[in-house]
JSON list of C-alpha atoms in Angstrom, two decimals:
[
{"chain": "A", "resi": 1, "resn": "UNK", "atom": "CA", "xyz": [10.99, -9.64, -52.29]},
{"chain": "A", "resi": 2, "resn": "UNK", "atom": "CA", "xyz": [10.73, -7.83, -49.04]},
{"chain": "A", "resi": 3, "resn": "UNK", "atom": "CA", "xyz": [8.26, -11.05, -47.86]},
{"chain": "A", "resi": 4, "resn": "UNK", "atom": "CA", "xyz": [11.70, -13.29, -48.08]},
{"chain": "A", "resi": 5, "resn": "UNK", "atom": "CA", "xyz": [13.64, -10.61, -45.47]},
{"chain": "A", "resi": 6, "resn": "UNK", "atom": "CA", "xyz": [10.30, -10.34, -43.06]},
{"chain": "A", "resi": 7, "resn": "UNK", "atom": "CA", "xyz": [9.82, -13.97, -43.31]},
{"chain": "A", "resi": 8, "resn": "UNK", "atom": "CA", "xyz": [13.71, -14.99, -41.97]},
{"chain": "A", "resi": 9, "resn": "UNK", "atom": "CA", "xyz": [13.77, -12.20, -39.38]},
{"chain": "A", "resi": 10, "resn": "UNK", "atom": "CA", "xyz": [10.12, -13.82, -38.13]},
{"chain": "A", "resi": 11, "resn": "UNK", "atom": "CA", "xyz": [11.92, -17.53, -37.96]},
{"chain": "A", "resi": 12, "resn": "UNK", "atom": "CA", "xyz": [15.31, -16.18, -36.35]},
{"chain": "A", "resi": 13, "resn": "UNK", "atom": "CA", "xyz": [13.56, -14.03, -33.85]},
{"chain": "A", "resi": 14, "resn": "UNK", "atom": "CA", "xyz": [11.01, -17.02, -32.82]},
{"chain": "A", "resi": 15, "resn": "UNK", "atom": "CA", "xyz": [14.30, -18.86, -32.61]},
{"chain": "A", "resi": 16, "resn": "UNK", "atom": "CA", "xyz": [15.16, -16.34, -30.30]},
{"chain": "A", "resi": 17, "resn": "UNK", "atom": "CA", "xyz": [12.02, -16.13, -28.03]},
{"chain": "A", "resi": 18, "resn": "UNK", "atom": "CA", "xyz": [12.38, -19.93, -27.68]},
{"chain": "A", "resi": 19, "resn": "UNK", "atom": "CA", "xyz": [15.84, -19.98, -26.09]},
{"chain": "A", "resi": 20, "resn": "UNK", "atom": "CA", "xyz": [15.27, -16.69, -24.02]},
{"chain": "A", "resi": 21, "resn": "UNK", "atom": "CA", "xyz": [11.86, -16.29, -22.94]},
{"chain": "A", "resi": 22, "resn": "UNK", "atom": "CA", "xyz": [11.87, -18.88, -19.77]},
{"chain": "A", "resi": 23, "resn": "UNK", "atom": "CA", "xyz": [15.28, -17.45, -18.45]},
{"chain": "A", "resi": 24, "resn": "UNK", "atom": "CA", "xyz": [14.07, -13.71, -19.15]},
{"chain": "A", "resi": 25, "resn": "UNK", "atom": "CA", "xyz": [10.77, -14.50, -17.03]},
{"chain": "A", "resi": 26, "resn": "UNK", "atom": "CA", "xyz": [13.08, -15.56, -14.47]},
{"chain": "A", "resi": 27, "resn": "UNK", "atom": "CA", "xyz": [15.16, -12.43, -14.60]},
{"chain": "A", "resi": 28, "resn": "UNK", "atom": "CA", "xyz": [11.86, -10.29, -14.40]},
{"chain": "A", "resi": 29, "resn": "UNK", "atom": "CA", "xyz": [10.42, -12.79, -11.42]},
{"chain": "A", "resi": 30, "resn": "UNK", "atom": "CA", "xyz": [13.61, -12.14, -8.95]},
{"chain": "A", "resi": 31, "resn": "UNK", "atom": "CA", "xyz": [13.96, -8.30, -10.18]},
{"chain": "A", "resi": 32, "resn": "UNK", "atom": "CA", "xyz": [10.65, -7.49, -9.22]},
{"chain": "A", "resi": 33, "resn": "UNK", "atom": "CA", "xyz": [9.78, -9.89, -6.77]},
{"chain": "A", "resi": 34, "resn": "UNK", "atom": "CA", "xyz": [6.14, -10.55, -8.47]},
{"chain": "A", "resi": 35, "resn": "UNK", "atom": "CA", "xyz": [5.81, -13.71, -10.18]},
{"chain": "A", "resi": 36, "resn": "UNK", "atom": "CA", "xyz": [2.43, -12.54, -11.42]},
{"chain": "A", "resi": 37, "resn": "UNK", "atom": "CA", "xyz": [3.58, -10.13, -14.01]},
{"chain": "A", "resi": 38, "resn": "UNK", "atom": "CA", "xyz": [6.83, -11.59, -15.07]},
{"chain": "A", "resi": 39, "resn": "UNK", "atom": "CA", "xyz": [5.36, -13.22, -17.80]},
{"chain": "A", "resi": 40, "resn": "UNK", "atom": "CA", "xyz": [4.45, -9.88, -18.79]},
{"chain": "A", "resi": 41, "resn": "UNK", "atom": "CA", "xyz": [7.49, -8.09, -18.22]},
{"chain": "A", "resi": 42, "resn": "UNK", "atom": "CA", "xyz": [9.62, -10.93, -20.47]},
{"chain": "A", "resi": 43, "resn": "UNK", "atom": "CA", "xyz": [6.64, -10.74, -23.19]},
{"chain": "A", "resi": 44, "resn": "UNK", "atom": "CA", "xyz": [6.71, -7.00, -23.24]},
{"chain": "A", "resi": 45, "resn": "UNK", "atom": "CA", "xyz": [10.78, -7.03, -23.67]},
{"chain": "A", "resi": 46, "resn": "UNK", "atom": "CA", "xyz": [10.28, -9.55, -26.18]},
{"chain": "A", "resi": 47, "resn": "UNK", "atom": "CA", "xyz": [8.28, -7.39, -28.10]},
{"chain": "A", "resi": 48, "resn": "UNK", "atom": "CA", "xyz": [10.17, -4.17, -28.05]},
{"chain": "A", "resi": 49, "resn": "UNK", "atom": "CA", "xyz": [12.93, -6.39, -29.54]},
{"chain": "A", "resi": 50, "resn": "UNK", "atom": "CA", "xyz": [11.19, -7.23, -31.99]},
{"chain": "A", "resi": 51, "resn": "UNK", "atom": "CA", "xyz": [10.05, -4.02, -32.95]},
{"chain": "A", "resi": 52, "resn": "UNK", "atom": "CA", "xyz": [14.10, -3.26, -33.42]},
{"chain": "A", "resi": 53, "resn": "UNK", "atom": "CA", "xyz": [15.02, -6.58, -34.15]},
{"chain": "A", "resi": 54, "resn": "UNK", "atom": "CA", "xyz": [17.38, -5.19, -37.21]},
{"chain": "A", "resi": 55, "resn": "UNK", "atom": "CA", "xyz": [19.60, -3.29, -34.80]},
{"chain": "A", "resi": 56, "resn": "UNK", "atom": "CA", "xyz": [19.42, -6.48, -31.84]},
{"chain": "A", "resi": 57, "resn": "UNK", "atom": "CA", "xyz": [19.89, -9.03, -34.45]},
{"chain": "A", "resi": 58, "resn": "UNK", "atom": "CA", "xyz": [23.12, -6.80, -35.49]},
{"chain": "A", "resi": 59, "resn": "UNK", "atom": "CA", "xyz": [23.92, -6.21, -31.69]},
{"chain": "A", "resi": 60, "resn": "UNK", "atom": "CA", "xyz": [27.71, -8.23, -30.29]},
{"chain": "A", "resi": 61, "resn": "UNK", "atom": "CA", "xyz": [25.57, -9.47, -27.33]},
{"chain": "A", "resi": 62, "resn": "UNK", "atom": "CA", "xyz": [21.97, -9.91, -28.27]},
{"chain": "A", "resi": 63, "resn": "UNK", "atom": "CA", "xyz": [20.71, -11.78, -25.50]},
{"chain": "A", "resi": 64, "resn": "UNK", "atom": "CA", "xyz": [22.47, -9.18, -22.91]},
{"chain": "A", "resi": 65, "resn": "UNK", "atom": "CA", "xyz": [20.66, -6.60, -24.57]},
{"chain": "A", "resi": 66, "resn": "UNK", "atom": "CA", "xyz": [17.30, -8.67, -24.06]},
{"chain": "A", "resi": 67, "resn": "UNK", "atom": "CA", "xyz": [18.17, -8.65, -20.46]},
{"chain": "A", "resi": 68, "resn": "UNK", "atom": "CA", "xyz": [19.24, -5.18, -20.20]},
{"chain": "A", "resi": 69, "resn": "UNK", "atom": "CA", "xyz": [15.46, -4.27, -22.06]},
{"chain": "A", "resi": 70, "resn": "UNK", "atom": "CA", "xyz": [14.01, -6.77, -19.03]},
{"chain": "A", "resi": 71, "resn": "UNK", "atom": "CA", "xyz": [15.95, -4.82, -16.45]},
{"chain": "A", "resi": 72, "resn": "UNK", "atom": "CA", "xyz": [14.43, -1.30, -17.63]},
{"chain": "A", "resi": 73, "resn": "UNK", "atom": "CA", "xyz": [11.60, -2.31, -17.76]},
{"chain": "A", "resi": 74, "resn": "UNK", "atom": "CA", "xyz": [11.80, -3.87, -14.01]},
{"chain": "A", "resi": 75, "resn": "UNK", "atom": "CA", "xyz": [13.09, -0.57, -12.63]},
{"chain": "A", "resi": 76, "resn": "UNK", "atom": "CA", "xyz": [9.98, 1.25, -14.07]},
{"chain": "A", "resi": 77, "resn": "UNK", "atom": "CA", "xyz": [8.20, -1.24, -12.54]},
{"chain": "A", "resi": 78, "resn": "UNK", "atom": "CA", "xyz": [9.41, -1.55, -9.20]},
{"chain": "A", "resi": 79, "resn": "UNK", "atom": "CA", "xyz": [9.54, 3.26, -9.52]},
{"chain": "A", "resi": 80, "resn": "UNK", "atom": "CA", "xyz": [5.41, 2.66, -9.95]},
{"chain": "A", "resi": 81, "resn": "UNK", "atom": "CA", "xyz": [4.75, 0.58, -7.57]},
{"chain": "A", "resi": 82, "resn": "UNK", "atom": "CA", "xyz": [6.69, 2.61, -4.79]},
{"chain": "A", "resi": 83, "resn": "UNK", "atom": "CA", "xyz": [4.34, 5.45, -5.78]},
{"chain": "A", "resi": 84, "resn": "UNK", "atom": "CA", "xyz": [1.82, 3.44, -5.66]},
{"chain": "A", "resi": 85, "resn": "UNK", "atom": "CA", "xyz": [2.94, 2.36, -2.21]},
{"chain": "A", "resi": 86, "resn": "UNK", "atom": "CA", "xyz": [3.13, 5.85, -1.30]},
{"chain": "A", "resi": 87, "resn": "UNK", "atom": "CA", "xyz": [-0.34, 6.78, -2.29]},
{"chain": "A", "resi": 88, "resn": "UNK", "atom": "CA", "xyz": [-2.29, 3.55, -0.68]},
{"chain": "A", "resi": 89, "resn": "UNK", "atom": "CA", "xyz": [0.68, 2.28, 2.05]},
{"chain": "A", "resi": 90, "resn": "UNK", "atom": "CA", "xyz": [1.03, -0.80, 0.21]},
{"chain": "A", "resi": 91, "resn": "UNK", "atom": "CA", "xyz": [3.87, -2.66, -1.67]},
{"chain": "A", "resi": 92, "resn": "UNK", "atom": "CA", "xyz": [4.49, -6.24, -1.83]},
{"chain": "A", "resi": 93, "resn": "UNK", "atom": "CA", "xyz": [1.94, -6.85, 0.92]},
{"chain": "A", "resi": 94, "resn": "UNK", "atom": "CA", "xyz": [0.47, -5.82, 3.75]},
{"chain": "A", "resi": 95, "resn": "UNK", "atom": "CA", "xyz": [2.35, -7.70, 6.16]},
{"chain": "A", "resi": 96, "resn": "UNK", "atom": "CA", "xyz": [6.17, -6.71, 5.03]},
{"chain": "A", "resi": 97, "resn": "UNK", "atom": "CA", "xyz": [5.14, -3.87, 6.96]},
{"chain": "A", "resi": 98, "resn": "UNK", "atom": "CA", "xyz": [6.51, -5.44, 9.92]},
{"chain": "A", "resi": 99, "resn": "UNK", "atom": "CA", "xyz": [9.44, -6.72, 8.80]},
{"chain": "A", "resi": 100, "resn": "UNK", "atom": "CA", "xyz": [11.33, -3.69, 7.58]},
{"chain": "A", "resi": 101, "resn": "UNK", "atom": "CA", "xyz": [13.01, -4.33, 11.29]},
{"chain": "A", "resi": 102, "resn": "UNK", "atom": "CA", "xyz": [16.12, -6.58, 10.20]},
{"chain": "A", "resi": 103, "resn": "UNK", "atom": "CA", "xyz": [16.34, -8.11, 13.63]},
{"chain": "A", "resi": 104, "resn": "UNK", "atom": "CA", "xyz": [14.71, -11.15, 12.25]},
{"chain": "A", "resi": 105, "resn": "UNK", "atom": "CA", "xyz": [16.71, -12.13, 9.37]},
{"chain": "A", "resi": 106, "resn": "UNK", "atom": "CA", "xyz": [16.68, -15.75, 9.97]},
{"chain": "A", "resi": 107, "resn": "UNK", "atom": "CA", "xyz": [12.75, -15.26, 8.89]},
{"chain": "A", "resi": 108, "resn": "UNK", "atom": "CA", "xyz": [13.22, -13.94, 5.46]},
{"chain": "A", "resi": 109, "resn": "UNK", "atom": "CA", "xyz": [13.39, -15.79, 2.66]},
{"chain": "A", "resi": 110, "resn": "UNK", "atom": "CA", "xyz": [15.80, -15.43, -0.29]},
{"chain": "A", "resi": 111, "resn": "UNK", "atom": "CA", "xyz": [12.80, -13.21, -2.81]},
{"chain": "A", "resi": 112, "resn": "UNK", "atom": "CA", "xyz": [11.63, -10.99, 0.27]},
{"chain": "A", "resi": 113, "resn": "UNK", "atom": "CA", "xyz": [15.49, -10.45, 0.99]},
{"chain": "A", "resi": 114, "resn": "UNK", "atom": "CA", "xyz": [16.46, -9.40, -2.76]},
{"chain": "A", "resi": 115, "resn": "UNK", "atom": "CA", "xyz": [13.38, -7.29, -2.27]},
{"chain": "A", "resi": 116, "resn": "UNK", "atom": "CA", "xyz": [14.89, -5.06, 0.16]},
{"chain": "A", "resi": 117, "resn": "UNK", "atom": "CA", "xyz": [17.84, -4.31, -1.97]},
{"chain": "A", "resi": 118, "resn": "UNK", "atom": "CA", "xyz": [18.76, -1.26, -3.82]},
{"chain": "A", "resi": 119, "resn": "UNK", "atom": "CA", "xyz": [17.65, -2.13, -7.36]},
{"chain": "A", "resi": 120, "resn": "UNK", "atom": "CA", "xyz": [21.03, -1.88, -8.89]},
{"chain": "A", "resi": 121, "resn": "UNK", "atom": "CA", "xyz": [22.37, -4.15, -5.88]},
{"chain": "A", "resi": 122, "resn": "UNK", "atom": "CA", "xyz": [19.87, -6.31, -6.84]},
{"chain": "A", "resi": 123, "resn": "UNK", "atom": "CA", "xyz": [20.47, -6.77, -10.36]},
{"chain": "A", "resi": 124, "resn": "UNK", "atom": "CA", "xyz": [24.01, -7.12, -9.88]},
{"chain": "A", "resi": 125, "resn": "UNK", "atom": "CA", "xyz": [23.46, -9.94, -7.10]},
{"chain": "A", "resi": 126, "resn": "UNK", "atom": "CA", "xyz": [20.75, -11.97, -9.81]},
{"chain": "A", "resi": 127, "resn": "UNK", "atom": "CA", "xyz": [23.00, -11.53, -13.01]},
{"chain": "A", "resi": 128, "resn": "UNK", "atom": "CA", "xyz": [26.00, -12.58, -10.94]},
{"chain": "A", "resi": 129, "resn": "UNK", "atom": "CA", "xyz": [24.76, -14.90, -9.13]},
{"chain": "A", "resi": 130, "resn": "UNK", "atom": "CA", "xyz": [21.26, -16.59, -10.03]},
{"chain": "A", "resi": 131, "resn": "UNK", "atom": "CA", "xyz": [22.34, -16.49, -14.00]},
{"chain": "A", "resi": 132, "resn": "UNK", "atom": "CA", "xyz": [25.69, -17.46, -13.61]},
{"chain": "A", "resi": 133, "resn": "UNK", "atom": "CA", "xyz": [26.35, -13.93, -15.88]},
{"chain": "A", "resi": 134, "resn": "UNK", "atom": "CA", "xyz": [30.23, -13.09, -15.66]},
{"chain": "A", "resi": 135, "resn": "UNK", "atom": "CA", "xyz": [31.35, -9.28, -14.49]},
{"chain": "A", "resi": 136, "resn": "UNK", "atom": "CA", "xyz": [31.55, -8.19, -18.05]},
{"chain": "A", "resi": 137, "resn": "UNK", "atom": "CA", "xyz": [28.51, -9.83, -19.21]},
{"chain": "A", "resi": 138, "resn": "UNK", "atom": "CA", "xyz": [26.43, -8.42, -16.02]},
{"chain": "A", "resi": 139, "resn": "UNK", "atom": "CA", "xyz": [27.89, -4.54, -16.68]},
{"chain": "A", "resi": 140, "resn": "UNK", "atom": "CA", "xyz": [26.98, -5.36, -20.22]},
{"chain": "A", "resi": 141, "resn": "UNK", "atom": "CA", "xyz": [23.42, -6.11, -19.43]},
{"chain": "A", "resi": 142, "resn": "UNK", "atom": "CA", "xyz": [23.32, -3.05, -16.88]},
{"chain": "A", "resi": 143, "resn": "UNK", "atom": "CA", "xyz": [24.65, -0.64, -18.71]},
{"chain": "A", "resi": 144, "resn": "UNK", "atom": "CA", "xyz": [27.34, 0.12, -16.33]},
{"chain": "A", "resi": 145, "resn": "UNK", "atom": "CA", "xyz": [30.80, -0.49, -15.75]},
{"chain": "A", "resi": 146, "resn": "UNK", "atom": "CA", "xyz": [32.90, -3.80, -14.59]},
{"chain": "A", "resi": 147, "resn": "UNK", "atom": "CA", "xyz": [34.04, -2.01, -11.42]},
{"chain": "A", "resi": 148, "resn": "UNK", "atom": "CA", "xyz": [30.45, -1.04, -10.28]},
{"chain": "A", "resi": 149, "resn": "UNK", "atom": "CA", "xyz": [29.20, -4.82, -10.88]},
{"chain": "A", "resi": 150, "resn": "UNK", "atom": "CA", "xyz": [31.98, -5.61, -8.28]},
{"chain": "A", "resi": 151, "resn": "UNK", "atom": "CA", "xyz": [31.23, -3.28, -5.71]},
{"chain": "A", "resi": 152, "resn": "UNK", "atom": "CA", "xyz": [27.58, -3.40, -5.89]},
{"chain": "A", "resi": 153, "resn": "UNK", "atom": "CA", "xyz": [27.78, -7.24, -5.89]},
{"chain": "A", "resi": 154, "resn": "UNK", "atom": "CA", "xyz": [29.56, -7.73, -2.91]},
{"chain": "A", "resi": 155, "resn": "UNK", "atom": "CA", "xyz": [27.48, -4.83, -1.30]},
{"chain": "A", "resi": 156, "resn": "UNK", "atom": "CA", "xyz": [24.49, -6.82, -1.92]},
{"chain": "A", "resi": 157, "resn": "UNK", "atom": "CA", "xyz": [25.74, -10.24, -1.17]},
{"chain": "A", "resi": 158, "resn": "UNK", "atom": "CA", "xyz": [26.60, -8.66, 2.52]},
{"chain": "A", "resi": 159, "resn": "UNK", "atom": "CA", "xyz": [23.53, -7.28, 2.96]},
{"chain": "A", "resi": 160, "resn": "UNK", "atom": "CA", "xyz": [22.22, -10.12, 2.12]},
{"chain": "A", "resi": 161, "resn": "UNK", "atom": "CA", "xyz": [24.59, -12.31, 4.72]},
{"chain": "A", "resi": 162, "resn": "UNK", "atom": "CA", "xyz": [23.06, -10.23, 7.04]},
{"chain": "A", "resi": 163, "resn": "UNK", "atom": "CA", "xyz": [19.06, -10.49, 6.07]},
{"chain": "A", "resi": 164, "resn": "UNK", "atom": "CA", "xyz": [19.32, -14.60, 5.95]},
{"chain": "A", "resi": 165, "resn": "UNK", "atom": "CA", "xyz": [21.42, -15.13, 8.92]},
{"chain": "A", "resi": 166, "resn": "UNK", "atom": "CA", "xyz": [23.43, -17.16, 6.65]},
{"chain": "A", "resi": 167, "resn": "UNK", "atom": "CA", "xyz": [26.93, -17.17, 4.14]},
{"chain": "A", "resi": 168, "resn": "UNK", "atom": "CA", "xyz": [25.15, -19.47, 1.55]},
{"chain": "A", "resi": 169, "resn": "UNK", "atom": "CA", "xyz": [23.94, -16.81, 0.60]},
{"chain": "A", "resi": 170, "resn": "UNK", "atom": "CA", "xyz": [24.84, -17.67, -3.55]},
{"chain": "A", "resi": 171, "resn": "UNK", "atom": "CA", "xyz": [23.78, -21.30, -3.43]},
{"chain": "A", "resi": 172, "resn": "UNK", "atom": "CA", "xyz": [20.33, -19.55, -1.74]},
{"chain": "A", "resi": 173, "resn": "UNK", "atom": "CA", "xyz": [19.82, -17.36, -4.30]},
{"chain": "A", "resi": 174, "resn": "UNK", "atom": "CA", "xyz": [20.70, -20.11, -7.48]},
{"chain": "A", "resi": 175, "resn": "UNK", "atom": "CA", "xyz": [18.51, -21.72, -5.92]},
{"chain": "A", "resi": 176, "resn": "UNK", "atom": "CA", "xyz": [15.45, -18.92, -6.11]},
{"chain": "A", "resi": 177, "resn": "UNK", "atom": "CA", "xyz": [16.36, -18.31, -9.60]},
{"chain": "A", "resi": 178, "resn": "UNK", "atom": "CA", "xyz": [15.88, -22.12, -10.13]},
{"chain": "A", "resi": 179, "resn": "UNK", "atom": "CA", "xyz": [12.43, -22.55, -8.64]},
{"chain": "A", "resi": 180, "resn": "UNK", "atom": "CA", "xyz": [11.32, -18.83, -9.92]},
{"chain": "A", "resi": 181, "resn": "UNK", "atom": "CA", "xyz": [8.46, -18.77, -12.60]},
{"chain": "A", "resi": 182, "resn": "UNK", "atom": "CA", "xyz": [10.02, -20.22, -16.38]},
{"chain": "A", "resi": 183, "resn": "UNK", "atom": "CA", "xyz": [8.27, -20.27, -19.24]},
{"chain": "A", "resi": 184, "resn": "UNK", "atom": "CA", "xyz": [4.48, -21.30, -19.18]},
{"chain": "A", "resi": 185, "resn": "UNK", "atom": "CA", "xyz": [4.07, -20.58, -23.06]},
{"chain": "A", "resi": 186, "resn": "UNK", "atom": "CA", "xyz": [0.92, -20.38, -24.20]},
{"chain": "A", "resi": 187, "resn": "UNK", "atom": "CA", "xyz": [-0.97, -16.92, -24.50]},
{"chain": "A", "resi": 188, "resn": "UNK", "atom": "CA", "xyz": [2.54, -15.41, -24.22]},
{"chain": "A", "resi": 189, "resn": "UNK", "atom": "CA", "xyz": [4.07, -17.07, -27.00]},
{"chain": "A", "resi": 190, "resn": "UNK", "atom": "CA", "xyz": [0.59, -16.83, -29.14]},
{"chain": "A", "resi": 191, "resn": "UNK", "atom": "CA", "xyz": [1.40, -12.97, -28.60]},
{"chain": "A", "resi": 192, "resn": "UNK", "atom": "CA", "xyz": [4.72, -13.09, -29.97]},
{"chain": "A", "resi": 193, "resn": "UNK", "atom": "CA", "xyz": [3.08, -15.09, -32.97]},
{"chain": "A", "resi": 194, "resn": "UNK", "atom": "CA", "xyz": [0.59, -11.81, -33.63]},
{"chain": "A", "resi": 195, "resn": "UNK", "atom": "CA", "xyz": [3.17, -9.49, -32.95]},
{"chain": "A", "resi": 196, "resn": "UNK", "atom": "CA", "xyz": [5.23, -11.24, -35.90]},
{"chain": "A", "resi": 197, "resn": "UNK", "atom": "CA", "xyz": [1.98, -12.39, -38.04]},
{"chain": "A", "resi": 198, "resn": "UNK", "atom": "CA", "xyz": [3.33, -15.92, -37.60]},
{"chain": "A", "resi": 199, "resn": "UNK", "atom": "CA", "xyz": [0.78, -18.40, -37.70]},
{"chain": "A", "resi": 200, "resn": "UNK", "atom": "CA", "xyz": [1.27, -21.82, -36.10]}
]
């Protein structure tokens, strides 16, 4: 009897990866700036979902806790690699070295300028802005409250102004979150398939 219960909790959270996957890969891409492991990032939040699914499925706002998982998980991310950073003087590459000096914003692009935000800035500024989120929706997904989504959003989109040269700053960065890496299915849905014993 139990099979019946596994089996409609497999189909509804498939249903699930389907319609959030691409747009959680995106999230991950612009949080972290590395469209290599985004993939990763979305699969892994994916899969600790699924691993609660009875308490997300139950959840008011499912897919902002998906994004809140992808955001966590982007932090601990982007806390490692300043370490790492630390240890070897490297980050996103060599050559950022040399721009840390914001006298050339006109040169930096929308991804190297959400880079050099404050994570939380830069969360708030992606949610808001590349995902169309609302205020609620965003502090939902962060974890923190409506009035810190506003201040850390227009924080952000400032320093942003500032780093592009530029007050299109939130058609820019729709824009990013447009061309930044979707869903390329695949091995990353064939894990979600294993992690589920779904067969295809």
């Amino acid at each position: 009897m139990g099979t019946v219960v596994d089996d409609a909790a497999s189909v509804e959270f498939h249903a699930f990866f389907e319609r959030h996957y691409a747009e959680l890969s995106r999230l991950a891409h612009l949080l972290t700036g590395e469209a290599d492991i985004a993939d990763d990032l979305a699969a892994d939040a994916l899969l600790a979902l699924w691993h609660r699914w009875d308490r997300v499925r139950a959840a008011d706002h499912p897919a902002a806790y998906a994004r809140g998982v992808v955001a966590n998980l982007a932090r601990t991310r982007i806390r490692s690699a300043v370490r790492e950073r630390r240890r070897i003087a490297l980050f996103w590459s060599p050559r950022e070295e040399r721009t840390e000096n914001p006298d050339v914003p006109g040169v930096v692009d929308v991804q190297e300028a959400l880079r050099r935000l404050p994570f939380r800035k830069r969360a708030c500024v992606v949610l808001r802005h590349a995902f169309d989120l609302s205020e609620k929706d965003t502090a939902l997904a962060l974890g923190i409250s409506v009035g810190t989504v506003k201040s850390q959003t227009s924080k952000g989109m400032t320093e942003l102004q500032r780093l592009l040269g530029t007050r299109e700053v939130p058609r820019r960065v729709h824009a990013a979150a447009a061309t930044a890496r979707g869903d390329e299915g695949g091995s990353v849905r064939a894990r979600a398939d294993e992690a589920t014993g779904r067969d295809r």
